[in-house]
Amino acid sequence: MTDATERPPRILPAPTGLNAELYAYWARGELRLQRCADCHSWRHPPRYRCPSCGSAETEWALASGHGRVFSWTITHRPVDPAFTPPYAVVVAELDEGPRLVGNLDGIEPAELRLDLPIEVGLVAASDTIGLVTFRPA
Ligand code: ZN
């Protein structure tokens, strides 16, 4: 039996190539991002070549999961029935430099402020898709 107030599941990405590798790491609870094996610069989203030095040598390195709020938007209208408004979508800049987009936990959207220290959480939405969430550090 389905509760009349139950929300439908969120629509998940259908990644291929490097993005599929990325989401699979996140589904296993590993916050891995690409890092150049030659110049060691971090990058996100995944690419085949380093934008800093052009190298194709890449490693999937563990990121710290610490960062700060870079930007956000608060949705007040129910655009997607999987989400209960108001909710925030946050862009966080990790201590390593790359920026990630995700949902917010543990704080009301109205309490967001620039540079708020955050921690990254990973939610396994399926066996192959892990999603990013942020909570105050
Ligand atoms: Zn490089």
mmCIF file of C-alpha atoms and ligand atoms in Angstrom:
data_model
loop_
_atom_site.group_PDB
_atom_site.id
_atom_site.type_symbol
_atom_site.label_atom_id
_atom_site.label_comp_id
_atom_site.label_asym_id
_atom_site.label_seq_id
_atom_site.Cartn_x
_atom_site.Cartn_y
_atom_site.Cartn_z
ATOM 1 C CA MET A 1 0.000 0.000 0.000
ATOM 2 C CA THR A 2 1.259 3.466 -0.861
ATOM 3 C CA ASP A 3 0.858 6.416 1.442
ATOM 4 C CA ALA A 4 -0.868 9.267 -0.407
ATOM 5 C CA THR A 5 1.766 11.700 0.934
ATOM 6 C CA GLU A 6 4.709 9.528 -0.088
ATOM 7 C CA ARG A 7 7.038 11.274 -2.512
ATOM 8 C CA PRO A 8 8.221 9.589 -5.702
ATOM 9 C CA PRO A 9 11.899 8.626 -5.860
ATOM 10 C CA ARG A 10 14.284 11.229 -7.147
ATOM 11 C CA ILE A 11 15.490 10.902 -10.709
ATOM 12 C CA LEU A 12 19.023 9.553 -10.734
ATOM 13 C CA PRO A 13 21.749 10.374 -13.224
ATOM 14 C CA ALA A 14 22.654 7.788 -15.876
ATOM 15 C CA PRO A 15 26.404 8.403 -16.121
ATOM 16 C CA THR A 16 28.769 6.903 -18.659
ATOM 17 C CA GLY A 17 32.556 6.814 -18.992
ATOM 18 C CA LEU A 18 34.501 8.770 -16.386
ATOM 19 C CA ASN A 19 31.318 10.011 -14.737
ATOM 20 C CA ALA A 20 30.204 6.394 -14.182
ATOM 21 C CA GLU A 21 33.525 5.719 -12.432
ATOM 22 C CA LEU A 22 33.027 8.792 -10.248
ATOM 23 C CA TYR A 23 29.478 7.880 -9.173
ATOM 24 C CA ALA A 24 30.550 4.286 -8.463
ATOM 25 C CA TYR A 25 33.251 5.469 -6.037
ATOM 26 C CA TRP A 26 30.690 7.682 -4.337
ATOM 27 C CA ALA A 27 28.191 4.787 -4.145
ATOM 28 C CA ARG A 28 30.863 2.874 -2.184
ATOM 29 C CA GLY A 29 31.204 5.816 0.206
ATOM 30 C CA GLU A 30 34.568 6.955 -1.172
ATOM 31 C CA LEU A 31 34.799 10.666 -1.916
ATOM 32 C CA ARG A 32 37.247 10.267 -4.779
ATOM 33 C CA LEU A 33 37.952 12.952 -7.358
ATOM 34 C CA GLN A 34 40.396 13.084 -10.203
ATOM 35 C CA ARG A 35 43.869 14.366 -9.532
ATOM 36 C CA CYS A 36 46.580 14.752 -12.133
ATOM 37 C CA ALA A 37 49.309 12.140 -11.631
ATOM 38 C CA ASP A 38 51.884 14.556 -13.085
ATOM 39 C CA CYS A 39 51.162 18.032 -11.633
ATOM 40 C CA HIS A 40 48.854 16.795 -8.802
ATOM 41 C CA SER A 41 46.122 19.377 -9.436
ATOM 42 C CA TRP A 42 42.583 18.318 -8.527
ATOM 43 C CA ARG A 43 39.753 18.553 -11.030
ATOM 44 C CA HIS A 44 36.023 18.066 -11.169
ATOM 45 C CA PRO A 45 33.978 17.105 -13.146
ATOM 46 C CA PRO A 46 36.088 14.248 -14.540
ATOM 47 C CA ARG A 47 38.050 14.821 -17.741
ATOM 48 C CA TYR A 48 40.468 12.779 -19.795
ATOM 49 C CA ARG A 49 43.201 15.423 -19.674
ATOM 50 C CA CYS A 50 44.443 17.749 -16.967
ATOM 51 C CA PRO A 51 43.335 21.349 -17.643
ATOM 52 C CA SER A 52 46.492 22.601 -15.897
ATOM 53 C CA CYS A 53 49.240 20.665 -17.711
ATOM 54 C CA GLY A 54 47.497 18.608 -20.400
ATOM 55 C CA SER A 55 48.601 15.263 -18.990
ATOM 56 C CA ALA A 56 46.386 12.208 -19.521
ATOM 57 C CA GLU A 57 47.835 10.536 -16.398
ATOM 58 C CA THR A 58 45.089 10.522 -13.781
ATOM 59 C CA GLU A 59 44.453 9.080 -10.348
ATOM 60 C CA TRP A 60 41.233 8.879 -8.357
ATOM 61 C CA ALA A 61 42.346 10.414 -5.073
ATOM 62 C CA LEU A 62 40.447 10.580 -1.787
ATOM 63 C CA ALA A 63 39.339 14.102 -0.942
ATOM 64 C CA SER A 64 39.089 15.323 2.642
ATOM 65 C CA GLY A 65 35.352 15.967 2.536
ATOM 66 C CA HIS A 66 35.874 19.400 4.097
ATOM 67 C CA GLY A 67 35.063 22.690 2.453
ATOM 68 C CA ARG A 68 32.983 25.824 2.519
ATOM 69 C CA VAL A 69 29.726 27.020 1.027
ATOM 70 C CA PHE A 70 30.527 28.795 -2.227
ATOM 71 C CA SER A 71 26.951 29.453 -3.413
ATOM 72 C CA TRP A 72 23.434 28.091 -3.167
ATOM 73 C CA THR A 73 19.883 28.430 -4.362
ATOM 74 C CA ILE A 74 16.707 27.793 -2.414
ATOM 75 C CA THR A 75 13.767 26.274 -4.239
ATOM 76 C CA HIS A 76 10.405 27.359 -2.865
ATOM 77 C CA ARG A 77 8.121 25.972 -5.576
ATOM 78 C CA PRO A 78 7.699 22.207 -6.009
ATOM 79 C CA VAL A 79 9.593 21.735 -9.286
ATOM 80 C CA ASP A 80 10.249 18.022 -8.730
ATOM 81 C CA PRO A 81 7.767 16.037 -6.603
ATOM 82 C CA ALA A 82 10.658 14.024 -5.143
ATOM 83 C CA PHE A 83 11.687 17.038 -3.057
ATOM 84 C CA THR A 84 9.828 18.933 -0.368
ATOM 85 C CA PRO A 85 10.267 22.698 -0.707
ATOM 86 C CA PRO A 86 11.830 24.790 0.529
ATOM 87 C CA TYR A 87 15.140 23.040 -0.047
ATOM 88 C CA ALA A 88 18.629 24.230 -0.874
ATOM 89 C CA VAL A 89 21.029 23.109 -3.567
ATOM 90 C CA VAL A 90 24.523 24.045 -2.503
ATOM 91 C CA VAL A 91 27.777 24.580 -4.386
ATOM 92 C CA ALA A 92 30.603 23.831 -1.976
ATOM 93 C CA GLU A 93 34.276 24.448 -2.607
ATOM 94 C CA LEU A 94 36.364 21.655 -1.161
ATOM 95 C CA ASP A 95 39.619 22.364 0.666
ATOM 96 C CA GLU A 96 41.343 20.697 -2.322
ATOM 97 C CA GLY A 97 39.761 23.252 -4.704
ATOM 98 C CA PRO A 98 37.091 21.483 -6.765
ATOM 99 C CA ARG A 99 33.478 22.513 -6.333
ATOM 100 C CA LEU A 100 30.661 20.005 -5.833
ATOM 101 C CA VAL A 101 26.899 20.433 -6.056
ATOM 102 C CA GLY A 102 24.587 18.701 -3.610
ATOM 103 C CA ASN A 103 21.690 18.890 -1.237
ATOM 104 C CA LEU A 104 21.847 20.229 2.291
ATOM 105 C CA ASP A 105 21.286 18.348 5.563
ATOM 106 C CA GLY A 106 21.355 19.427 9.178
ATOM 107 C CA ILE A 107 20.562 23.107 8.729
ATOM 108 C CA GLU A 108 17.605 25.112 7.485
ATOM 109 C CA PRO A 109 18.167 26.664 4.050
ATOM 110 C CA ALA A 110 17.536 30.134 5.500
ATOM 111 C CA GLU A 111 20.558 29.651 7.815
ATOM 112 C CA LEU A 112 23.009 29.280 4.924
ATOM 113 C CA ARG A 113 25.792 31.838 4.599
ATOM 114 C CA LEU A 114 28.814 32.197 2.380
ATOM 115 C CA ASP A 115 31.942 30.361 3.569
ATOM 116 C CA LEU A 116 29.978 28.264 6.059
ATOM 117 C CA PRO A 117 32.264 25.302 6.845
ATOM 118 C CA ILE A 118 30.713 22.070 5.596
ATOM 119 C CA GLU A 119 31.392 18.360 5.505
ATOM 120 C CA VAL A 120 30.527 16.198 2.529
ATOM 121 C CA GLY A 121 28.340 13.152 3.010
ATOM 122 C CA LEU A 122 27.736 10.445 0.424
ATOM 123 C CA VAL A 123 24.406 8.665 -0.002
ATOM 124 C CA ALA A 124 24.227 5.441 -2.011
ATOM 125 C CA ALA A 125 21.145 5.983 -4.173
ATOM 126 C CA SER A 126 21.825 2.654 -5.932
ATOM 127 C CA ASP A 127 24.683 0.157 -6.276
ATOM 128 C CA THR A 128 26.355 2.422 -8.827
ATOM 129 C CA ILE A 129 25.155 5.933 -7.963
ATOM 130 C CA GLY A 130 26.362 7.856 -4.931
ATOM 131 C CA LEU A 131 25.057 11.352 -4.302
ATOM 132 C CA VAL A 132 26.663 14.233 -2.438
ATOM 133 C CA THR A 133 25.072 15.942 0.545
ATOM 134 C CA PHE A 134 26.443 18.716 2.717
ATOM 135 C CA ARG A 135 26.055 19.398 6.426
ATOM 136 C CA PRO A 136 27.565 22.055 8.648
ATOM 137 C CA ALA A 137 31.027 21.087 9.953
HETATM 138 ZN ZN ZN B 1 48.361 18.165 -14.572
#
